[in-house]
Amino acid sequence: MLRDAFEKLVKLDDTEWADAEGRFNTISFVKDQLLTREGEIEPYFYYIKTGVHSMYYLSPDGDETILGFSFTGNFSGAYDSFSTQTPSRLYIQALTAGEAYAITYADMSYLFDRYKNFERWGRLFIQHILFGRGKREIEMLATSAEERYKAFIERMPQELQQIPLRHIASYLNMTPETLSRLRAKR
């Protein structure tokens, strides 16, 4: 499962994988647990075995703005904080109980330094994140609330059941009332 996630971007040989696999620990999290807080340095880069994470920031008035979700089979964490070892501006929260594979910055850096394939994976992963952010920004600026909702349910139909509606509304940049009206139309 974890090896497959890495090999979506780069094929690893058995020696590389054996070294990498031993550097991941399995951690458990409970529903609503904060894994990362604003002002803290992200200690881990996660691969979610089971569960759902949200990534958000707090506005000056204390409102949560959801920036994204990570689900079973996806990577998670405040990657900018993790990779630069600087305080995060984001919160990472477990929306459900679950488990993840976690790797420390020191161990990930070791893999990047030791193996060209892991360094390449890191570059391709960053590209993937950047392209995804660009696509999301265009979606947020150039589509209606209804179009954003339709795109969301097409991308994540099963995951939709695990996320509180207020989080989905925040992620789609609409009020919970607008989201309720759109859901009623379907």
Backbone as ProteinMPNN parsed JSONL, in Angstrom:
{"seq_chain_A": "MLRDAFEKLVKLDDTEWADAEGRFNTISFVKDQLLTREGEIEPYFYYIKTGVHSMYYLSPDGDETILGFSFTGNFSGAYDSFSTQTPSRLYIQALTAGEAYAITYADMSYLFDRYKNFERWGRLFIQHILFGRGKREIEMLATSAEERYKAFIERMPQELQQIPLRHIASYLNMTPETLSRLRAKR", "coords_chain_A": {"N_chain_A": [[0.829, -1.193, 0.0], [1.787, 1.391, 0.963], [4.21, 1.474, -0.462], [3.196, 1.291, -3.057], [1.968, 3.785, -3.249], [4.151, 5.553, -3.368], [5.251, 4.584, -5.697], [3.527, 5.398, -7.65], [4.565, 7.618, -8.734], [7.357, 7.191, -9.023], [9.408, 4.449, -9.807], [10.702, 2.196, -7.49], [13.586, 0.421, -6.408], [14.111, -2.785, -4.751], [16.001, -2.578, -2.675], [16.095, 0.172, -2.102], [13.444, 0.498, -1.256], [13.321, -1.221, 0.984], [15.013, 0.079, 2.785], [13.63, 2.497, 3.064], [11.066, 1.708, 4.015], [11.462, 0.848, 6.656], [11.752, 3.224, 7.957], [9.369, 4.427, 8.419], [6.797, 4.891, 10.782], [3.894, 3.506, 12.316], [1.11, 5.334, 13.224], [-1.665, 6.085, 15.337], [-4.741, 7.884, 15.298], [-7.326, 9.827, 16.829], [-10.775, 10.739, 16.381], [-11.229, 14.127, 15.575], [-8.759, 14.893, 16.543], [-6.037, 17.117, 16.776], [-3.374, 17.171, 14.667], [-1.401, 18.808, 13.768], [-0.6, 22.103, 14.671], [-1.105, 25.616, 14.198], [1.842, 27.544, 14.173], [3.473, 25.561, 15.104], [6.149, 23.351, 14.175], [5.791, 21.121, 11.572], [5.935, 17.803, 12.451], [5.885, 15.353, 11.104], [5.511, 13.623, 7.972], [2.767, 12.273, 6.468], [1.176, 9.211, 5.448], [-1.955, 8.219, 4.813], [-3.419, 5.461, 6.184], [-5.968, 4.691, 7.041], [-8.834, 6.743, 7.346], [-9.653, 10.307, 7.569], [-8.293, 13.476, 6.979], [-8.309, 16.997, 7.604], [-7.189, 20.142, 6.346], [-6.626, 23.332, 7.513], [-6.872, 26.911, 8.07], [-6.96, 29.516, 10.537], [-8.905, 32.393, 10.496], [-8.392, 35.904, 11.342], [-10.641, 36.497, 12.923], [-11.23, 34.07, 14.003], [-12.533, 32.132, 12.486], [-12.654, 28.983, 10.83], [-11.068, 28.128, 7.826], [-11.285, 25.863, 5.391], [-8.806, 24.288, 3.573], [-8.205, 21.927, 2.319], [-8.563, 18.323, 1.984], [-7.435, 15.119, 3.09], [-7.452, 11.696, 2.386], [-7.956, 8.158, 3.072], [-5.319, 6.411, 1.664], [-3.961, 8.594, 0.687], [-1.388, 11.14, 0.851], [-0.529, 13.28, 3.622], [-0.345, 16.236, 5.675], [1.283, 19.254, 6.807], [3.004, 20.177, 4.459], [4.727, 22.221, 3.587], [5.7, 23.347, 5.98], [6.88, 21.057, 7.067], [8.888, 20.437, 5.13], [10.486, 22.717, 5.11], [11.043, 23.076, 7.72], [9.928, 25.066, 9.331], [7.673, 27.112, 11.314], [4.256, 26.159, 11.079], [1.477, 27.58, 9.321], [-0.859, 26.46, 9.324], [-3.452, 24.167, 10.366], [-3.702, 20.709, 10.919], [-6.119, 18.324, 11.055], [-7.632, 15.377, 12.299], [-10.485, 14.159, 10.951], [-11.81, 11.859, 11.27], [-11.38, 8.839, 13.175], [-8.379, 6.914, 12.816], [-5.499, 5.503, 11.091], [-2.065, 6.134, 10.253], [0.892, 6.008, 8.251], [3.904, 7.384, 9.276], [6.634, 9.598, 8.762], [9.696, 11.022, 9.807], [11.241, 14.279, 9.468], [14.066, 14.104, 9.407], [14.448, 11.436, 8.595], [13.136, 11.436, 6.092], [14.68, 13.324, 4.738], [17.117, 11.973, 4.713], [16.453, 9.848, 2.946], [15.992, 11.317, 0.588], [18.566, 12.383, 0.189], [20.125, 10.082, -0.044], [19.067, 8.431, -2.063], [18.513, 8.704, -5.45], [16.052, 8.185, -6.685], [14.171, 8.728, -4.665], [14.627, 11.437, -4.263], [13.834, 12.346, -6.765], [11.16, 11.563, -6.615], [10.28, 13.356, -4.626], [10.481, 15.816, -6.014], [8.617, 15.428, -8.103], [6.323, 15.039, -6.572], [6.005, 17.577, -5.39], [5.493, 19.049, -7.729], [3.047, 17.914, -8.408], [1.461, 18.791, -6.253], [1.613, 21.588, -6.666], [0.404, 21.869, -9.225], [-2.131, 20.924, -8.629], [-2.964, 22.865, -6.754], [-3.048, 25.114, -8.403], [-5.097, 24.376, -10.191], [-7.224, 24.204, -8.378], [-7.397, 26.898, -7.51], [-8.185, 28.198, -9.872], [-10.654, 26.913, -10.217], [-11.997, 27.894, -7.943], [-12.162, 30.614, -8.499], [-13.319, 30.842, -11.028], [-15.677, 29.428, -11.318], [-19.128, 28.673, -10.598], [-20.945, 28.361, -7.456], [-22.552, 26.08, -7.597], [-21.297, 24.635, -9.664], [-18.814, 24.154, -8.458], [-19.61, 22.506, -6.343], [-20.677, 20.28, -7.757], [-18.348, 19.376, -9.065], [-16.822, 18.669, -6.838], [-18.341, 16.511, -5.688], [-18.139, 14.703, -7.752], [-15.411, 14.129, -7.754], [-15.02, 13.071, -5.199], [-17.006, 11.066, -4.2], [-17.523, 8.952, -2.255], [-16.05, 9.811, -0.045], [-17.362, 12.081, 0.651], [-19.358, 11.361, 2.424], [-18.07, 11.174, 4.849], [-17.305, 13.62, 5.764], [-18.015, 16.483, 7.663], [-20.727, 18.673, 6.864], [-20.35, 21.445, 7.21], [-17.614, 21.71, 6.91], [-17.258, 20.949, 4.251], [-18.695, 22.999, 3.008], [-17.106, 25.223, 3.733], [-14.696, 24.536, 2.43], [-15.548, 24.682, -0.215], [-16.043, 27.324, -0.409], [-18.528, 28.544, 0.332], [-21.655, 29.265, 1.963], [-23.049, 27.234, 4.617], [-25.803, 27.1, 4.237], [-26.16, 27.607, 1.488], [-24.893, 25.335, 0.476], [-26.635, 23.366, 1.494], [-28.962, 23.965, 0.019], [-28.035, 23.351, -2.57], [-27.528, 20.633, -2.302], [-30.109, 19.709, -1.885], [-31.21, 20.041, -4.369], [-30.212, 17.959, -5.852]], "CA_chain_A": [[0.0, 0.0, 0.0], [2.648, 2.569, 1.033], [5.131, 1.426, -1.6], [2.409, 1.62, -4.251], [1.742, 5.239, -3.275], [5.375, 6.161, -3.876], [5.523, 4.135, -7.061], [2.678, 6.096, -8.622], [5.406, 8.646, -9.351], [8.719, 6.72, -9.297], [9.651, 3.03, -9.516], [11.772, 2.013, -6.51], [14.09, -0.954, -6.353], [13.846, -3.428, -3.463], [16.933, -2.053, -1.668], [15.595, 1.503, -1.723], [12.207, 0.363, -0.499], [13.611, -1.838, 2.284], [15.555, 1.14, 3.635], [12.561, 3.473, 3.325], [9.953, 1.131, 4.774], [11.818, 0.811, 8.069], [11.792, 4.59, 8.501], [7.993, 4.842, 8.687], [6.126, 4.345, 11.96], [2.433, 3.586, 12.248], [0.509, 6.083, 14.323], [-3.124, 6.115, 15.38], [-5.312, 9.163, 15.698], [-8.742, 9.772, 17.187], [-11.605, 11.75, 15.739], [-11.049, 15.533, 15.966], [-7.408, 15.138, 17.057], [-5.173, 18.025, 16.029], [-2.069, 16.58, 14.405], [-0.504, 19.952, 13.6], [-1.201, 23.383, 15.055], [-0.428, 26.828, 13.721], [2.965, 27.932, 15.01], [4.322, 24.399, 15.353], [6.805, 22.771, 13.01], [5.202, 19.815, 11.243], [6.927, 16.784, 12.795], [5.79, 14.164, 10.26], [4.822, 13.552, 6.695], [1.884, 11.135, 6.686], [0.416, 8.508, 4.418], [-3.129, 7.777, 5.575], [-3.871, 4.072, 5.999], [-7.422, 4.786, 7.171], [-9.274, 7.988, 7.957], [-9.761, 11.562, 6.816], [-7.692, 14.663, 7.591], [-8.578, 18.297, 6.979], [-6.156, 21.159, 6.489], [-7.315, 24.617, 7.568], [-6.251, 28.001, 8.812], [-7.915, 30.337, 11.274], [-8.9, 33.816, 10.158], [-8.221, 36.716, 12.557], [-11.831, 36.438, 13.786], [-11.357, 32.727, 14.547], [-13.241, 31.207, 11.603], [-11.858, 27.991, 10.109], [-11.197, 28.049, 6.375], [-10.758, 24.569, 4.97], [-8.027, 24.36, 2.339], [-8.171, 20.646, 1.642], [-8.789, 17.078, 2.711], [-6.651, 13.947, 2.716], [-8.241, 10.508, 2.672], [-7.275, 6.875, 2.993], [-4.584, 6.243, 0.412], [-3.344, 9.864, 0.283], [-0.42, 11.751, 1.75], [-1.113, 14.347, 4.428], [0.55, 17.002, 6.53], [1.625, 20.621, 6.382], [4.256, 19.828, 3.79], [5.641, 23.366, 3.549], [6.341, 23.408, 7.289], [7.714, 19.86, 7.183], [10.058, 20.467, 4.255], [11.346, 23.859, 5.438], [11.238, 23.058, 9.174], [9.495, 26.358, 9.861], [6.342, 26.992, 11.904], [3.114, 26.04, 10.179], [0.374, 28.534, 9.423], [-2.044, 25.629, 9.148], [-3.825, 23.092, 11.278], [-4.092, 19.43, 10.328], [-7.013, 17.692, 12.028], [-8.271, 14.115, 11.938], [-11.946, 14.259, 10.994], [-12.258, 10.534, 11.704], [-10.31, 8.024, 13.746], [-7.684, 6.162, 11.779], [-4.067, 5.243, 11.226], [-1.22, 6.638, 9.175], [2.334, 5.82, 8.297], [4.508, 8.701, 9.493], [8.088, 9.637, 8.649], [10.247, 12.275, 10.318], [12.012, 15.094, 8.533], [15.419, 13.552, 9.299], [14.406, 10.218, 7.789], [12.802, 11.775, 4.709], [15.871, 13.974, 4.171], [18.066, 10.894, 4.456], [16.049, 9.161, 1.717], [16.243, 12.234, -0.533], [20.016, 12.493, -0.012], [20.746, 8.782, -0.327], [18.536, 7.751, -3.246], [18.057, 9.598, -6.514], [14.625, 7.962, -6.932], [13.38, 9.455, -3.664], [14.753, 12.86, -4.585], [12.957, 12.557, -7.922], [9.785, 11.481, -6.12], [9.982, 14.616, -3.958], [10.265, 16.855, -7.04], [7.35, 15.149, -8.774], [5.259, 15.263, -5.598], [5.813, 19.034, -5.315], [4.81, 19.445, -8.971], [1.661, 17.465, -8.276], [0.808, 19.72, -5.329], [1.491, 22.902, -7.314], [-0.599, 21.798, -10.285], [-3.424, 20.799, -7.957], [-3.314, 24.182, -6.188], [-3.438, 25.984, -9.513], [-6.418, 23.945, -10.654], [-8.207, 24.595, -7.352], [-7.555, 28.353, -7.544], [-9.021, 28.523, -11.033], [-12.002, 26.444, -9.905], [-12.613, 28.788, -6.962], [-12.371, 31.941, -9.074], [-13.983, 30.878, -12.333], [-16.875, 28.594, -11.385], [-20.215, 28.989, -9.661], [-21.06, 27.482, -6.289], [-23.119, 24.812, -8.051], [-20.253, 23.93, -10.417], [-17.82, 23.686, -7.493], [-20.198, 21.388, -5.624], [-20.734, 19.134, -8.673], [-16.98, 18.885, -9.257], [-16.424, 18.025, -5.582], [-18.98, 15.195, -5.508], [-17.607, 13.797, -8.778], [-14.064, 13.728, -7.335], [-14.978, 12.407, -3.895], [-18.373, 10.68, -3.797], [-17.564, 8.187, -1.004], [-15.478, 10.624, 1.016], [-18.382, 13.073, 1.003], [-20.131, 10.863, 3.561], [-17.256, 11.211, 6.064], [-16.906, 14.999, 6.07], [-19.132, 17.342, 8.098], [-21.158, 19.607, 5.816], [-19.769, 22.781, 7.397], [-16.266, 21.656, 6.349], [-17.401, 20.953, 2.793], [-19.093, 24.364, 2.629], [-15.922, 26.075, 3.856], [-13.776, 24.159, 1.36], [-16.109, 25.138, -1.486], [-16.218, 28.771, -0.295], [-19.943, 28.9, 0.322], [-22.277, 29.116, 3.276], [-23.727, 25.94, 4.791], [-27.154, 27.203, 3.676], [-26.032, 27.426, 0.035], [-24.597, 23.928, 0.267], [-27.867, 22.627, 1.73], [-29.84, 24.184, -1.145], [-27.485, 22.598, -3.702], [-27.733, 19.202, -2.026], [-31.543, 19.44, -2.029], [-31.517, 20.023, -5.804], [-29.677, 16.729, -6.485]], "C_chain_A": [[0.87, 1.253, 0.0], [3.613, 2.607, -0.149], [4.4, 1.805, -2.886], [2.185, 3.121, -4.379], [2.973, 5.965, -3.805], [5.592, 5.811, -5.34], [4.518, 4.636, -8.083], [3.489, 7.149, -9.371], [6.776, 8.136, -9.783], [8.821, 5.246, -8.924], [10.857, 2.927, -8.588], [12.289, 0.581, -6.583], [13.934, -1.476, -4.927], [14.756, -2.903, -2.348], [16.472, -0.688, -1.174], [14.359, 1.362, -0.839], [12.451, -0.236, 0.888], [14.147, -0.798, 3.26], [14.446, 2.118, 4.031], [11.495, 2.92, 4.263], [10.229, 1.119, 6.277], [11.848, 2.175, 8.736], [10.396, 5.154, 8.801], [7.495, 4.151, 9.944], [4.627, 4.439, 11.733], [1.939, 4.347, 13.465], [-1.006, 6.013, 14.205], [-3.572, 7.51, 15.773], [-6.795, 8.98, 15.956], [-9.479, 10.897, 16.478], [-11.383, 13.111, 16.399], [-9.667, 15.844, 16.55], [-6.663, 16.111, 16.156], [-3.798, 17.382, 15.899], [-1.002, 17.656, 14.261], [-1.271, 21.206, 13.981], [-0.411, 24.522, 14.438], [0.687, 27.181, 14.707], [3.903, 26.799, 15.357], [4.992, 23.959, 14.054], [6.22, 21.383, 12.798], [6.222, 18.719, 11.515], [6.981, 15.607, 11.818], [5.191, 14.484, 8.896], [4.059, 12.239, 6.758], [1.42, 10.508, 5.368], [-0.739, 7.859, 5.162], [-3.503, 6.341, 5.197], [-5.388, 4.017, 6.045], [-7.736, 6.148, 7.78], [-9.297, 9.166, 7.001], [-9.116, 12.675, 7.625], [-8.2, 15.904, 6.871], [-7.387, 19.209, 7.255], [-6.886, 22.505, 6.477], [-6.443, 25.662, 8.23], [-7.358, 28.767, 9.524], [-7.775, 31.782, 10.831], [-8.71, 34.619, 11.449], [-9.436, 36.703, 13.488], [-12.13, 35.029, 14.293], [-12.109, 31.728, 13.688], [-12.261, 30.257, 10.926], [-12.127, 28.112, 8.615], [-10.499, 26.774, 5.928], [-10.058, 24.737, 3.626], [-8.008, 23.032, 1.595], [-8.419, 19.494, 2.587], [-7.797, 16.034, 2.218], [-7.403, 12.727, 3.221], [-7.358, 9.27, 2.69], [-6.603, 6.751, 1.626], [-3.937, 7.51, -0.108], [-2.283, 10.28, 1.3], [-1.078, 12.922, 2.463], [-0.019, 15.043, 5.229], [0.73, 18.407, 5.992], [3.01, 20.529, 5.732], [5.229, 20.996, 3.714], [6.391, 23.503, 4.868], [7.31, 22.248, 7.47], [9.003, 20.018, 6.372], [10.998, 21.629, 4.546], [11.696, 23.923, 6.919], [11.008, 24.443, 9.779], [8.084, 26.204, 10.422], [5.228, 26.999, 10.856], [2.144, 27.19, 10.388], [-0.948, 27.785, 9.428], [-2.266, 24.688, 10.329], [-4.12, 21.855, 10.432], [-4.892, 18.713, 11.405], [-7.564, 16.386, 11.461], [-9.777, 14.296, 12.057], [-12.58, 12.938, 11.41], [-11.098, 9.871, 12.434], [-9.624, 7.281, 12.613], [-6.237, 5.921, 12.116], [-3.336, 5.827, 10.029], [0.194, 6.113, 9.356], [2.927, 7.221, 8.417], [6.024, 8.579, 9.39], [8.558, 11.001, 9.137], [10.986, 13.015, 9.208], [13.411, 14.51, 8.327], [15.43, 12.309, 8.416], [14.053, 10.509, 6.331], [13.998, 12.439, 4.032], [16.943, 12.945, 3.833], [17.73, 10.19, 3.136], [16.299, 10.029, 0.487], [17.735, 12.317, -0.855], [20.641, 11.187, -0.504], [20.335, 8.197, -1.666], [17.987, 8.759, -4.25], [16.556, 9.424, -6.783], [13.741, 8.676, -5.915], [13.465, 10.962, -3.891], [13.843, 13.208, -5.765], [11.488, 12.515, -7.483], [9.385, 12.804, -5.457], [9.702, 15.735, -4.95], [8.919, 16.648, -7.721], [6.155, 15.362, -7.846], [4.96, 16.761, -5.481], [5.112, 19.545, -6.575], [3.329, 19.103, -8.888], [0.873, 18.419, -7.364], [0.583, 21.076, -6.002], [0.43, 22.905, -8.404], [-1.999, 21.696, -9.688], [-3.886, 22.122, -7.363], [-3.772, 25.134, -7.288], [-4.818, 25.651, -10.033], [-7.498, 24.366, -9.669], [-8.444, 26.103, -7.367], [-8.421, 28.784, -8.716], [-10.46, 28.113, -10.78], [-12.71, 27.412, -8.953], [-12.961, 30.148, -7.565], [-13.283, 31.944, -10.294], [-15.242, 30.02, -12.429], [-17.89, 29.022, -10.338], [-20.186, 28.021, -8.486], [-21.577, 26.106, -6.71], [-22.076, 23.995, -8.822], [-19.172, 23.377, -9.473], [-18.336, 22.465, -6.732], [-20.24, 20.135, -6.505], [-19.344, 18.533, -8.878], [-16.504, 18.137, -8.01], [-17.04, 16.635, -5.451], [-18.543, 14.212, -6.592], [-16.231, 13.282, -8.376], [-14.083, 12.841, -6.105], [-16.346, 11.92, -3.432], [-18.439, 9.907, -2.484], [-17.098, 9.034, 0.177], [-16.474, 11.661, 1.531], [-19.153, 12.66, 2.251], [-19.393, 11.006, 4.891], [-16.936, 12.626, 6.541], [-18.117, 15.796, 6.525], [-19.448, 18.407, 7.034], [-20.551, 21.001, 5.982], [-18.349, 22.839, 6.851], [-16.306, 21.685, 4.822], [-17.762, 22.352, 2.313], [-17.89, 25.309, 2.687], [-14.944, 25.803, 2.719], [-14.244, 24.7, 0.008], [-16.393, 26.635, -1.502], [-17.679, 29.189, -0.467], [-20.494, 28.731, 1.735], [-22.882, 27.718, 3.393], [-25.146, 25.944, 4.207], [-27.144, 27.002, 2.159], [-25.766, 25.965, -0.284], [-25.85, 23.083, 0.474], [-28.836, 22.76, 0.56], [-29.345, 23.37, -2.346], [-27.689, 21.102, -3.519], [-29.194, 18.828, -2.23], [-31.94, 19.338, -3.498], [-31.112, 18.709, -6.468], [-30.553, 15.554, -6.239]], "O_chain_A": [[0.713, 2.102, -0.877], [3.808, 3.656, -0.762], [4.928, 2.556, -3.706], [2.208, 3.667, -5.482], [2.849, 6.893, -4.604], [6.057, 6.636, -6.126], [4.643, 4.329, -9.269], [3.153, 7.527, -10.494], [7.31, 8.589, -10.795], [8.373, 4.84, -7.851], [11.91, 3.502, -8.864], [11.52, -0.357, -6.795], [13.658, -0.708, -4.005], [14.326, -2.796, -1.2], [16.461, -0.426, 0.029], [14.242, 2.022, 0.194], [11.842, 0.204, 1.863], [13.775, -0.797, 4.434], [14.343, 2.515, 5.192], [11.075, 3.599, 5.2], [9.323, 1.355, 7.077], [11.959, 2.265, 9.958], [10.27, 6.237, 9.372], [7.743, 2.963, 10.146], [4.148, 5.34, 11.044], [2.309, 4.037, 14.598], [-1.554, 5.895, 13.109], [-2.871, 8.226, 16.488], [-7.439, 8.1, 15.384], [-8.877, 11.875, 16.035], [-11.355, 13.224, 17.625], [-9.438, 16.963, 17.008], [-6.651, 15.96, 14.934], [-3.141, 17.086, 16.898], [0.162, 17.436, 14.595], [-2.449, 21.351, 13.653], [0.789, 24.408, 14.189], [0.496, 27.122, 15.921], [5.007, 27.032, 15.85], [4.458, 24.175, 12.966], [6.159, 20.572, 13.723], [7.275, 18.696, 10.878], [8.008, 14.936, 11.715], [4.475, 15.469, 8.71], [4.641, 11.199, 7.068], [1.293, 11.173, 4.34], [-0.52, 7.035, 6.05], [-3.854, 6.051, 4.054], [-6.022, 3.382, 5.202], [-6.993, 6.644, 8.627], [-9.008, 9.045, 5.811], [-9.366, 12.801, 8.824], [-8.485, 15.866, 5.675], [-6.683, 19.064, 8.254], [-7.66, 22.793, 5.564], [-5.43, 25.356, 8.858], [-8.532, 28.679, 9.163], [-6.673, 32.33, 10.793], [-8.854, 34.067, 12.54], [-9.291, 36.877, 14.698], [-13.155, 34.805, 14.936], [-12.308, 30.587, 14.106], [-11.179, 30.661, 10.501], [-13.28, 28.189, 8.189], [-9.285, 26.627, 6.069], [-10.634, 25.256, 2.669], [-7.816, 23.005, 0.379], [-8.477, 19.654, 3.806], [-7.371, 16.067, 1.064], [-7.925, 12.72, 4.335], [-6.172, 9.328, 2.367], [-7.225, 6.956, 0.584], [-3.415, 7.521, -1.223], [-2.284, 9.833, 2.447], [-2.058, 13.488, 1.978], [1.072, 14.511, 5.428], [0.368, 18.702, 4.853], [4.035, 20.77, 6.37], [6.441, 20.786, 3.769], [7.597, 23.75, 4.869], [8.423, 22.428, 7.963], [10.092, 19.756, 6.885], [12.191, 21.539, 4.257], [12.539, 24.719, 7.33], [11.777, 24.919, 10.613], [7.371, 25.272, 10.051], [5.269, 27.753, 9.883], [2.007, 27.71, 11.496], [-2.018, 28.386, 9.523], [-1.384, 24.462, 11.157], [-4.717, 21.952, 9.36], [-4.415, 18.516, 12.523], [-7.916, 16.308, 10.284], [-10.288, 14.558, 13.146], [-13.732, 12.896, 11.843], [-9.954, 10.31, 12.313], [-10.227, 7.047, 11.566], [-5.797, 6.102, 13.252], [-3.9, 5.992, 8.947], [0.629, 5.814, 10.468], [2.489, 8.142, 7.728], [6.622, 7.609, 9.855], [7.896, 12.013, 8.907], [11.306, 12.453, 8.162], [13.888, 14.43, 7.195], [16.32, 12.146, 7.581], [14.615, 9.89, 5.427], [14.295, 12.145, 2.874], [17.597, 13.036, 2.794], [18.611, 9.963, 2.308], [16.765, 9.534, -0.539], [18.124, 12.32, -2.023], [21.584, 11.205, -1.295], [21.135, 7.545, -2.337], [17.109, 9.56, -3.93], [15.863, 10.399, -7.075], [12.673, 9.176, -6.269], [12.475, 11.675, -3.726], [13.169, 14.238, -5.759], [10.676, 13.328, -7.925], [8.29, 13.314, -5.693], [8.779, 16.523, -4.745], [8.162, 17.602, -7.896], [5.098, 15.815, -8.284], [3.798, 17.166, -5.472], [4.224, 20.393, -6.483], [2.471, 19.905, -9.255], [-0.253, 18.801, -7.683], [-0.506, 21.644, -5.918], [-0.359, 23.844, -8.496], [-2.939, 22.313, -10.188], [-5.064, 22.467, -7.455], [-4.75, 25.864, -7.129], [-5.623, 26.547, -10.288], [-8.564, 24.832, -10.073], [-9.588, 26.541, -7.248], [-9.293, 29.64, -8.567], [-11.386, 28.863, -11.086], [-13.889, 27.714, -9.137], [-13.954, 30.763, -7.176], [-13.95, 32.942, -10.566], [-15.818, 29.895, -13.51], [-17.553, 29.648, -9.333], [-19.496, 27.001, -8.516], [-21.087, 25.084, -6.229], [-21.991, 22.781, -8.639], [-18.68, 22.267, -9.669], [-17.596, 21.509, -6.504], [-19.88, 19.048, -6.051], [-19.187, 17.312, -8.865], [-15.859, 17.094, -8.116], [-16.334, 15.677, -5.135], [-18.575, 13.002, -6.368], [-15.911, 12.12, -8.627], [-13.247, 11.947, -5.977], [-16.806, 12.326, -2.365], [-19.321, 10.173, -1.668], [-17.68, 8.981, 1.261], [-16.431, 12.063, 2.694], [-19.556, 13.51, 3.044], [-20.019, 10.965, 5.95], [-16.357, 12.802, 7.612], [-19.146, 15.79, 5.849], [-18.55, 18.959, 6.398], [-20.266, 21.668, 4.987], [-17.912, 23.888, 6.378], [-15.497, 22.355, 4.181], [-17.206, 22.838, 1.329], [-17.689, 26.108, 1.773], [-14.422, 26.738, 2.112], [-13.431, 25.124, -0.813], [-16.918, 27.161, -2.483], [-18.016, 30.05, -1.28], [-19.856, 28.118, 2.591], [-23.192, 27.088, 2.382], [-25.631, 24.913, 3.739], [-28.007, 26.317, 1.611], [-26.352, 25.416, -1.217], [-26.1, 22.166, -0.308], [-29.461, 21.78, 0.154], [-30.148, 22.768, -3.059], [-27.989, 20.389, -4.477], [-29.486, 17.731, -2.705], [-32.891, 18.635, -3.84], [-31.621, 18.38, -7.539], [-30.251, 14.452, -6.697]]}, "name": "protein", "num_of_chains": 1, "seq": "MLRDAFEKLVKLDDTEWADAEGRFNTISFVKDQLLTREGEIEPYFYYIKTGVHSMYYLSPDGDETILGFSFTGNFSGAYDSFSTQTPSRLYIQALTAGEAYAITYADMSYLFDRYKNFERWGRLFIQHILFGRGKREIEMLATSAEERYKAFIERMPQELQQIPLRHIASYLNMTPETLSRLRAKR"}
